[in-house]
mmCIF file of C-alpha atoms in Angstrom:
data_model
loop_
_atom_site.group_PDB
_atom_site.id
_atom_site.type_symbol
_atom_site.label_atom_id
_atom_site.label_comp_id
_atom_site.label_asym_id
_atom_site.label_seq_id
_atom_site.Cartn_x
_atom_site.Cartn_y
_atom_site.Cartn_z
ATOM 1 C CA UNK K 1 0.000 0.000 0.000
ATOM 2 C CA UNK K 2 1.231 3.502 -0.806
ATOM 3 C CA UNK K 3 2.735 5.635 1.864
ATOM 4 C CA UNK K 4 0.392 8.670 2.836
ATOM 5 C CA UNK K 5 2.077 11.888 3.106
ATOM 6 C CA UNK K 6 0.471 14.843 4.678
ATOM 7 C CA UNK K 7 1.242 17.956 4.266
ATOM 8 C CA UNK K 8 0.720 20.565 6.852
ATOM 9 C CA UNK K 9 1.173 21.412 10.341
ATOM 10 C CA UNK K 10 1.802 20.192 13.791
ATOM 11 C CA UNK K 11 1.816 22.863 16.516
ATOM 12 C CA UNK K 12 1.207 23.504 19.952
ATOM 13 C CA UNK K 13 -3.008 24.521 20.545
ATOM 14 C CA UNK K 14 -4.509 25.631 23.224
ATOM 15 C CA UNK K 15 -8.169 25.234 23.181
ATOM 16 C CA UNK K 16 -11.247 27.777 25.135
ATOM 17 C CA UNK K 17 -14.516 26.844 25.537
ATOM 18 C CA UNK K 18 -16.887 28.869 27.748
ATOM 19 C CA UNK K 19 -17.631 25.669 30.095
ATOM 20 C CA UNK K 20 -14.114 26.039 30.669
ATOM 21 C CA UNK K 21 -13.002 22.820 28.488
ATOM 22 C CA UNK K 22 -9.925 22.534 26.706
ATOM 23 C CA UNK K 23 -6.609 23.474 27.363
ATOM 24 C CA UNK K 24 -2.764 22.849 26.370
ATOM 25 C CA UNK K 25 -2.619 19.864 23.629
ATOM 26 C CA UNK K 26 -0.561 18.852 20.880
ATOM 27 C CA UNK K 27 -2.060 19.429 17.289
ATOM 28 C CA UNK K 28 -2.041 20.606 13.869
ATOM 29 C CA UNK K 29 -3.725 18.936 11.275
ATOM 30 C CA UNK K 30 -1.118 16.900 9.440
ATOM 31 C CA UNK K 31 -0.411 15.498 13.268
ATOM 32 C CA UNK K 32 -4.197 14.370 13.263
ATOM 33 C CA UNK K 33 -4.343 13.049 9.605
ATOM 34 C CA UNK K 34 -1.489 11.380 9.946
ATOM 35 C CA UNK K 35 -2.121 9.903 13.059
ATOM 36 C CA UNK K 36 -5.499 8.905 12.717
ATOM 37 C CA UNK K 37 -4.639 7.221 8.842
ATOM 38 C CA UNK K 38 -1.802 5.435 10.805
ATOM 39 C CA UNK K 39 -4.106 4.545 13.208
ATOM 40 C CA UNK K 40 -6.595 2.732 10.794
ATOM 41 C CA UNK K 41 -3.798 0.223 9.193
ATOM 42 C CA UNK K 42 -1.552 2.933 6.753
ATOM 43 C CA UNK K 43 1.887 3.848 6.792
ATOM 44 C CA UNK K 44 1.404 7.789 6.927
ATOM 45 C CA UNK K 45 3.924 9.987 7.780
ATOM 46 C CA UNK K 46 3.477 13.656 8.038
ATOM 47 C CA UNK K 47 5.865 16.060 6.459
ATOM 48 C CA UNK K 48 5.824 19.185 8.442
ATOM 49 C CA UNK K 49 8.799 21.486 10.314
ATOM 50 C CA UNK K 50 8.532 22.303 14.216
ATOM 51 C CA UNK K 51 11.023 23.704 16.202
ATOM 52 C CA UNK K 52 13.183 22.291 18.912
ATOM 53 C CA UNK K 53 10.009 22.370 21.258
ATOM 54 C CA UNK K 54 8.699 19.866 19.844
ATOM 55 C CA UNK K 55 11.877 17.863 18.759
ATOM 56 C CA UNK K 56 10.950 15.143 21.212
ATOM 57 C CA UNK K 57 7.420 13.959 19.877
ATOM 58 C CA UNK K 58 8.958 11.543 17.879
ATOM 59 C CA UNK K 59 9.549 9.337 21.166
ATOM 60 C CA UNK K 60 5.808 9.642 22.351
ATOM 61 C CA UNK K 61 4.937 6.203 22.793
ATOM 62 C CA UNK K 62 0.968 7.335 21.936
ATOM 63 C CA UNK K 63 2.480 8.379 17.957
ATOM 64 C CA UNK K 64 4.417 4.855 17.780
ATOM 65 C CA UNK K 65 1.945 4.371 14.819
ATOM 66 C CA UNK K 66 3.518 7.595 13.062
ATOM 67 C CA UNK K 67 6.090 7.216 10.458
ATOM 68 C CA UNK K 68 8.023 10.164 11.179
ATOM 69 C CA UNK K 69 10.318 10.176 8.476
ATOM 70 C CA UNK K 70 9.274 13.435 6.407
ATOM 71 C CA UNK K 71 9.345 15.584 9.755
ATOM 72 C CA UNK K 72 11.910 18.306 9.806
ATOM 73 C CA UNK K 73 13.213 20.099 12.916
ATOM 74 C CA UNK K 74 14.485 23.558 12.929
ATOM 75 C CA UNK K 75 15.994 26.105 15.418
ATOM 76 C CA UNK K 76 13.381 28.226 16.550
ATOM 77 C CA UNK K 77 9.618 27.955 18.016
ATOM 78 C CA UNK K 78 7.367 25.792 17.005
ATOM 79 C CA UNK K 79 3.947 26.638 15.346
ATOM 80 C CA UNK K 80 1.329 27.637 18.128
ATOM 81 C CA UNK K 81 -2.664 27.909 18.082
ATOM 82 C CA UNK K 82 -5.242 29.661 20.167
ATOM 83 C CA UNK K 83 -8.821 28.361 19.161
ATOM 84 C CA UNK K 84 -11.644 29.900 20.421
ATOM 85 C CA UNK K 85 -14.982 27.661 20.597
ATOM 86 C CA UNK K 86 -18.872 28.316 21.387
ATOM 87 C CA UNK K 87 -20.376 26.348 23.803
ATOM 88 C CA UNK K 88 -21.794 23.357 20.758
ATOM 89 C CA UNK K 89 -18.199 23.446 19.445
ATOM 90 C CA UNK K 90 -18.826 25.957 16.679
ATOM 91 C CA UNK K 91 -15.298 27.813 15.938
ATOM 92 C CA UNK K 92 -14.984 31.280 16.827
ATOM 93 C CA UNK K 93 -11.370 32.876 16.685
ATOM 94 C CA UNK K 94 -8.219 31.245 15.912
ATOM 95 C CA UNK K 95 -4.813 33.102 16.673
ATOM 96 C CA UNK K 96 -1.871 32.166 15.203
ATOM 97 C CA UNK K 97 1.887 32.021 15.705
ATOM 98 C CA UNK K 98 3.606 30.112 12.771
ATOM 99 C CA UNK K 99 7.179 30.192 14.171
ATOM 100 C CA UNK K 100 9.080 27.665 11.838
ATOM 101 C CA UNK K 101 6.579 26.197 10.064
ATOM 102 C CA UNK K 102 6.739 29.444 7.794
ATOM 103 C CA UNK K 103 9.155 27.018 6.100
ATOM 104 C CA UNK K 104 6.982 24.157 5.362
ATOM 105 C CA UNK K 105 6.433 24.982 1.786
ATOM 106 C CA UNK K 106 10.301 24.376 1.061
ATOM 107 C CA UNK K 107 10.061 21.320 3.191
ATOM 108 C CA UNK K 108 6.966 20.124 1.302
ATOM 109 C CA UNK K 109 8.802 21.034 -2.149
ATOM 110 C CA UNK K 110 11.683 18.920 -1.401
ATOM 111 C CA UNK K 111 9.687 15.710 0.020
ATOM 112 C CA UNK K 112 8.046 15.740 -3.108
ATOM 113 C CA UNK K 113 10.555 15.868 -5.070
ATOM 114 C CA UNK K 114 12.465 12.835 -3.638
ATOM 115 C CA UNK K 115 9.385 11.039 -3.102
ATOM 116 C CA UNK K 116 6.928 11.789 -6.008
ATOM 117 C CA UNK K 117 5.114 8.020 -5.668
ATOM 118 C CA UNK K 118 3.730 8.532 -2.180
ATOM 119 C CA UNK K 119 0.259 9.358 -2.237
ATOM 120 C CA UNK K 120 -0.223 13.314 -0.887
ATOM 121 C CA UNK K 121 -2.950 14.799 1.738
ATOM 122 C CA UNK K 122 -2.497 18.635 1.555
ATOM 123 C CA UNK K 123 -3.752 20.408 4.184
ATOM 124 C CA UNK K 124 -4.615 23.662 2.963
ATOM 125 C CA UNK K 125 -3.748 25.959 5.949
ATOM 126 C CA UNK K 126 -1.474 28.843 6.139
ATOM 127 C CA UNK K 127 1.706 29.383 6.019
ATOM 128 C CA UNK K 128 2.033 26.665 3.441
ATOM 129 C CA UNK K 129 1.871 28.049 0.104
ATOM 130 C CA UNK K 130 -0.618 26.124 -1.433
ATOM 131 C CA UNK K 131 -0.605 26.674 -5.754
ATOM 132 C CA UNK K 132 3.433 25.829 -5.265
ATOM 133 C CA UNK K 133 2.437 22.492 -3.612
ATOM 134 C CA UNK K 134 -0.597 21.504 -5.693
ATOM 135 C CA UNK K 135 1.499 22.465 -9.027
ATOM 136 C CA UNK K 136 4.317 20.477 -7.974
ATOM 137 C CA UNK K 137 2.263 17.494 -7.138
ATOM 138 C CA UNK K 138 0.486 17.995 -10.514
ATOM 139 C CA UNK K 139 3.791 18.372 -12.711
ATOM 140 C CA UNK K 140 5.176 15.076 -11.433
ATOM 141 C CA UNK K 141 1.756 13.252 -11.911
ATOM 142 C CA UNK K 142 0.937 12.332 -7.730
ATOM 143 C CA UNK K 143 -1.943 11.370 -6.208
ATOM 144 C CA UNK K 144 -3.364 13.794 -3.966
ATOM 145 C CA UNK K 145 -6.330 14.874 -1.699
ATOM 146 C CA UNK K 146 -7.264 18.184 -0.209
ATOM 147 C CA UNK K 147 -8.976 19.503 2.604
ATOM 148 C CA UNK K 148 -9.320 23.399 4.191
ATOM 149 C CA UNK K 149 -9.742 25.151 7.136
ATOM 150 C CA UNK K 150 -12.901 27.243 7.682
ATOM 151 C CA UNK K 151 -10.752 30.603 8.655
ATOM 152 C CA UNK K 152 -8.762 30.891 5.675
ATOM 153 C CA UNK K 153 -10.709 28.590 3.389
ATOM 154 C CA UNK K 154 -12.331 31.350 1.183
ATOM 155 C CA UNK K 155 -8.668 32.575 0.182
ATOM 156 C CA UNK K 156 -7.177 29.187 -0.412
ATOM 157 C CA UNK K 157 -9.847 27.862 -1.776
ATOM 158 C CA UNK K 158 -9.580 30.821 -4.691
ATOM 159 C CA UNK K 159 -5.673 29.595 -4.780
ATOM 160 C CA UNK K 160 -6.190 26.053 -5.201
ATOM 161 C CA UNK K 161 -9.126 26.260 -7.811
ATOM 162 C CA UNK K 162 -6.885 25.392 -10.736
ATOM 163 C CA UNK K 163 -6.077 22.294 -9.535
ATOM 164 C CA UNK K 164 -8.827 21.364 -7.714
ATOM 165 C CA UNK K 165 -10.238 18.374 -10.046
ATOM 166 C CA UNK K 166 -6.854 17.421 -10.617
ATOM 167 C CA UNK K 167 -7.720 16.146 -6.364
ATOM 168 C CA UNK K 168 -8.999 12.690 -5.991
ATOM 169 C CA UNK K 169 -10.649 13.881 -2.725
ATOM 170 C CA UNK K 170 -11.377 17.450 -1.362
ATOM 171 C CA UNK K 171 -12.566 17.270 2.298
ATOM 172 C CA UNK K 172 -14.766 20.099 3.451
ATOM 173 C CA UNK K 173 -17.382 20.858 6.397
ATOM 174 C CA UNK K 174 -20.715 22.353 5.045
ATOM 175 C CA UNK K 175 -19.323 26.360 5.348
ATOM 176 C CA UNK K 176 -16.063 25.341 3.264
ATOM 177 C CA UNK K 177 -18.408 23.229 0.624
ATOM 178 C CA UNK K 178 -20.625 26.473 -0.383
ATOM 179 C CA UNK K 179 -17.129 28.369 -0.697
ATOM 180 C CA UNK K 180 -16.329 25.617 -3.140
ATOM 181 C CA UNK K 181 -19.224 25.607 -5.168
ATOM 182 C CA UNK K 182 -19.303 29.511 -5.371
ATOM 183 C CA UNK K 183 -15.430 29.403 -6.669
ATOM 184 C CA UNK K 184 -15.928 26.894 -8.894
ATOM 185 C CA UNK K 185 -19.235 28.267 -10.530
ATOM 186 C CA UNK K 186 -17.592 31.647 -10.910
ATOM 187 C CA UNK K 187 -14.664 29.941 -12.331
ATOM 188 C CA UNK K 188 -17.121 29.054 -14.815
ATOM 189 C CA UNK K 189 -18.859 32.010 -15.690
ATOM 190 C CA UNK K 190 -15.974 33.955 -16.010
ATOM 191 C CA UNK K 191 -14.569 31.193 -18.511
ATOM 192 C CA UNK K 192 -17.983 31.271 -20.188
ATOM 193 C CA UNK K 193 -18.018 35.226 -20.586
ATOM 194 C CA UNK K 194 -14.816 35.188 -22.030
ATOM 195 C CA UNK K 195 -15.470 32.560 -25.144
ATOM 196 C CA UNK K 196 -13.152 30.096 -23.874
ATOM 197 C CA UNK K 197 -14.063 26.432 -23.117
ATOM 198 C CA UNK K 198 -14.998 25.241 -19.892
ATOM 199 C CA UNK K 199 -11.518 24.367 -18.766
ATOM 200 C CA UNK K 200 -10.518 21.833 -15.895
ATOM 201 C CA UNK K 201 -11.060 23.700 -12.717
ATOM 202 C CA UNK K 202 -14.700 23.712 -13.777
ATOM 203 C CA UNK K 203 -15.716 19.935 -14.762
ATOM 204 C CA UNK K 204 -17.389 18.110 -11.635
ATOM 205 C CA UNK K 205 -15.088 17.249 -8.560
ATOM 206 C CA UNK K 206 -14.055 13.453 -8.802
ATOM 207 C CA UNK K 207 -14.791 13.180 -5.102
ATOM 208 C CA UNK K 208 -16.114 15.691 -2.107
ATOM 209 C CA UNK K 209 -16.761 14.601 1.887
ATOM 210 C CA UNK K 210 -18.816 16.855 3.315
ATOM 211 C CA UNK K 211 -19.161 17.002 7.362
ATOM 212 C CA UNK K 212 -22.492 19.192 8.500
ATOM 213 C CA UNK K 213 -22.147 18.332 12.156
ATOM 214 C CA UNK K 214 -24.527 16.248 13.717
ATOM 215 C CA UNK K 215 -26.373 15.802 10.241
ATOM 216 C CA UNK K 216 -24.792 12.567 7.538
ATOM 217 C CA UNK K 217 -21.828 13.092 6.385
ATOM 218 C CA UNK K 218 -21.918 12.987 2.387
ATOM 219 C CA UNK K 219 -19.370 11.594 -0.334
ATOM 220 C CA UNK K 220 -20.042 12.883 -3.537
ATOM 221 C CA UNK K 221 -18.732 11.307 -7.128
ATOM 222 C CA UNK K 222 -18.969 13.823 -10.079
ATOM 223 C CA UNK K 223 -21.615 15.746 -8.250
ATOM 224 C CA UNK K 224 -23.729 12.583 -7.542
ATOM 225 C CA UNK K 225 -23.926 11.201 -3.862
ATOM 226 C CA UNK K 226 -22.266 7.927 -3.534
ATOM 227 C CA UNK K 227 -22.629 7.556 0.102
ATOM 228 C CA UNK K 228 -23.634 8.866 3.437
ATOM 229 C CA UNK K 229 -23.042 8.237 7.408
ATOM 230 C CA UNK K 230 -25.264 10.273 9.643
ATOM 231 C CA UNK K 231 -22.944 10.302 12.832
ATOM 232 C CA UNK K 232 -23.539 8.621 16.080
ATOM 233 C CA UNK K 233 -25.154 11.045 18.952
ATOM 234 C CA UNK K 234 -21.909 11.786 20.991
ATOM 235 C CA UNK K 235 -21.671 15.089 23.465
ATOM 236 C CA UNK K 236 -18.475 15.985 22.343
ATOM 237 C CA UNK K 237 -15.364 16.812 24.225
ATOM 238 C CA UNK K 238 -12.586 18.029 22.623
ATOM 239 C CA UNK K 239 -13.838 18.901 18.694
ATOM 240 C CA UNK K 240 -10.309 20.162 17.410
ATOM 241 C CA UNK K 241 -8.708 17.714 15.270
ATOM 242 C CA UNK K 242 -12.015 16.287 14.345
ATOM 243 C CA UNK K 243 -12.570 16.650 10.616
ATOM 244 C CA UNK K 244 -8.996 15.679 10.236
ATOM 245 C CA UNK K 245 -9.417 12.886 12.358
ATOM 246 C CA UNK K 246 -12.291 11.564 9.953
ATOM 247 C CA UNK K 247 -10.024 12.664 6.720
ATOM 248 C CA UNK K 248 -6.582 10.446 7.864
ATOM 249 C CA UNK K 249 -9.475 7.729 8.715
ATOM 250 C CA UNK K 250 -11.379 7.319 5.133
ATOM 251 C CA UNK K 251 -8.260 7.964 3.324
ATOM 252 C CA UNK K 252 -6.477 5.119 4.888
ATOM 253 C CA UNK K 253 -9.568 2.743 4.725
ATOM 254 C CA UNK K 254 -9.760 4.126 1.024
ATOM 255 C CA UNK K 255 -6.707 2.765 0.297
ATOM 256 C CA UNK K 256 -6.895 -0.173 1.902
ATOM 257 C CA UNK K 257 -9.396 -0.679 -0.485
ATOM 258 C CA UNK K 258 -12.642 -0.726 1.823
ATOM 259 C CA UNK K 259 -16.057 0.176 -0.092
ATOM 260 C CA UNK K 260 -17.336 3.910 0.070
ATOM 261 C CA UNK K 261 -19.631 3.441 2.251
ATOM 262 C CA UNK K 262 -17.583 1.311 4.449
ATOM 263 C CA UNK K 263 -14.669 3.739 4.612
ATOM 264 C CA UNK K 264 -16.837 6.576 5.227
ATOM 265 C CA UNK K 265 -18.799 4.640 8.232
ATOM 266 C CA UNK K 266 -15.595 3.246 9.567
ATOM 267 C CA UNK K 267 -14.467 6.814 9.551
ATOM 268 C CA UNK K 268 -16.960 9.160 10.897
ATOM 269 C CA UNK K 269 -17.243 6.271 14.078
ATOM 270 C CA UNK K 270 -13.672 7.199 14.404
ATOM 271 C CA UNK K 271 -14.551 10.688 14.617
ATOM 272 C CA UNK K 272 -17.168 10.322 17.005
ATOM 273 C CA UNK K 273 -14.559 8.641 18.953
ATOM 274 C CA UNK K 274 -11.943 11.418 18.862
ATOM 275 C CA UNK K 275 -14.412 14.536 20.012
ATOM 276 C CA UNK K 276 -16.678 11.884 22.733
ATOM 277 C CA UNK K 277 -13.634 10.942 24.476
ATOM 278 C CA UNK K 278 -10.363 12.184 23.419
ATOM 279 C CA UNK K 279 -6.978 11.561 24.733
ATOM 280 C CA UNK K 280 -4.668 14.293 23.016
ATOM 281 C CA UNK K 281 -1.147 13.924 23.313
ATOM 282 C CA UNK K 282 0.384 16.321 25.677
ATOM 283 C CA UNK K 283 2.952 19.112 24.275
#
């Protein structure tokens, strides 16, 4: 089975909720990809840059699973995250601090470059320069998925529209979906005003998961639903890390070569799991 490499961050969060939940954890979403793909049977190694903070996560008995082979550590601070939640778990402010991880997208350059047959999860977040990944992975002919984060998703979801049906997946929560349909559809129109062809960026998405909280979770094929999980009642927890926790899930089962609608039940149950009763590693 391929290797899965995610691209993205791991940081230090601290979570606020007005119940008082949350606190201190260790995060960032190629840490909860990765881990949770690992997790469900794949070899999944996430290729990120923290600083000498966090130089000693590789020893964490709880990320055994994690093939830490495309993680770079660099002098400095490591990337840090304040995220502000409503009482249902609804995001409302996220502060940021990227420290070294403001090099990722050279980091991310050069994995692919040496390893252009692993198959590639991009998480769209800042720093990370996200055409200069998605054209690299393009030009060498990789397999790739997507997913965004709701605070910065209507810029990078602009950036990545060129190559967004080159994506076998794109991985969004209800909010990030409408941003995608609005981008692509004016991608459209615009091509349409101008007398060109309806190029690439516009044709139907091979594959979107779309999360709407407590209502299914849908997997769409060319626009047409192919399968859907409503999720388990849970009261949750802890919800950070939990649409990434679903994404390392169904793309491991994926290529393990489970059904859709097996992969996508196996993997919202694991989500349910992570925000019901989670165990974060400590920073």
């Amino acid at each position: 089975m391929d290797r899965l490499a995610v691209i993205g961050n791991i940081s230090r969060d601290h979570t606020r909720y007005p119940d008082r939940r949350g606190g201190e954890l260790l995060g960032g979403a190629a840490l909860h990809v990765a881990l949770a793909a690992a997790r469900a049977g794949a070899t999944a190694a996430p290729v990120s840059v923290v600083g000498d903070d966090l130089a000693h996560i590789p020893a964490q008995s709880q990320l055994n699973d994690v093939d830490w082979s495309g993680l770079r550590i660099a002098a400095g601070a490591s990337a840090a995250f304040t995220i502000d939640y409503d009482q249902e778990g609804h995001l409302i402010a996220v502060a940021a601090d990227y420290g070294v991880s403001e090099d990722l997208t050279g980091h991310a350059l050069a994995h692919i470059a040496r390893h252009p047959r692993d198959r590639y999860h991009v998480c769209c977040r800042r720093p990370l320069n996200v055409p200069a990944v998605l054209e690299a992975l393009t030009r060498c002919g990789a397999r790739f998925s997507i997913d965004f984060f709701l605070p910065s998703a209507a810029h990078l979801i602009q950036a990545a529209a060129p190559w967004l049906a080159e994506a076998d997946l794109v991985l969004t929560n209800a909010a990030e979906y409408r941003l995608l349909e609005q981008v692509v559809q004016s991608t459209a129109a615009s091509e349409m005003a101008q007398g060109t062809s309806v190029g690439q960026v516009t044709r139907t998405l091979r594959g979107v998961v779309v999360t709407d909280g407590p209502r299914p979770v849908r997997w769409l094929l060319h626009g047409r639903l192919l399968a859907a999980c409503t999720p388990p009642y849970a009261h949750p927890e802890e919800v950070t890390g939990a649409g990434d926790t679903l994404a390392g899930h169904l793309l491991a089962r994926t290529l393990h070569g489970d059904s859709p609608a097996a992969a996508l039940r196996s993997a919202v149950l694991a989500a349910t799991r992570h925000t019901a009763a989670p165990r974060p590693a400590r920073s």
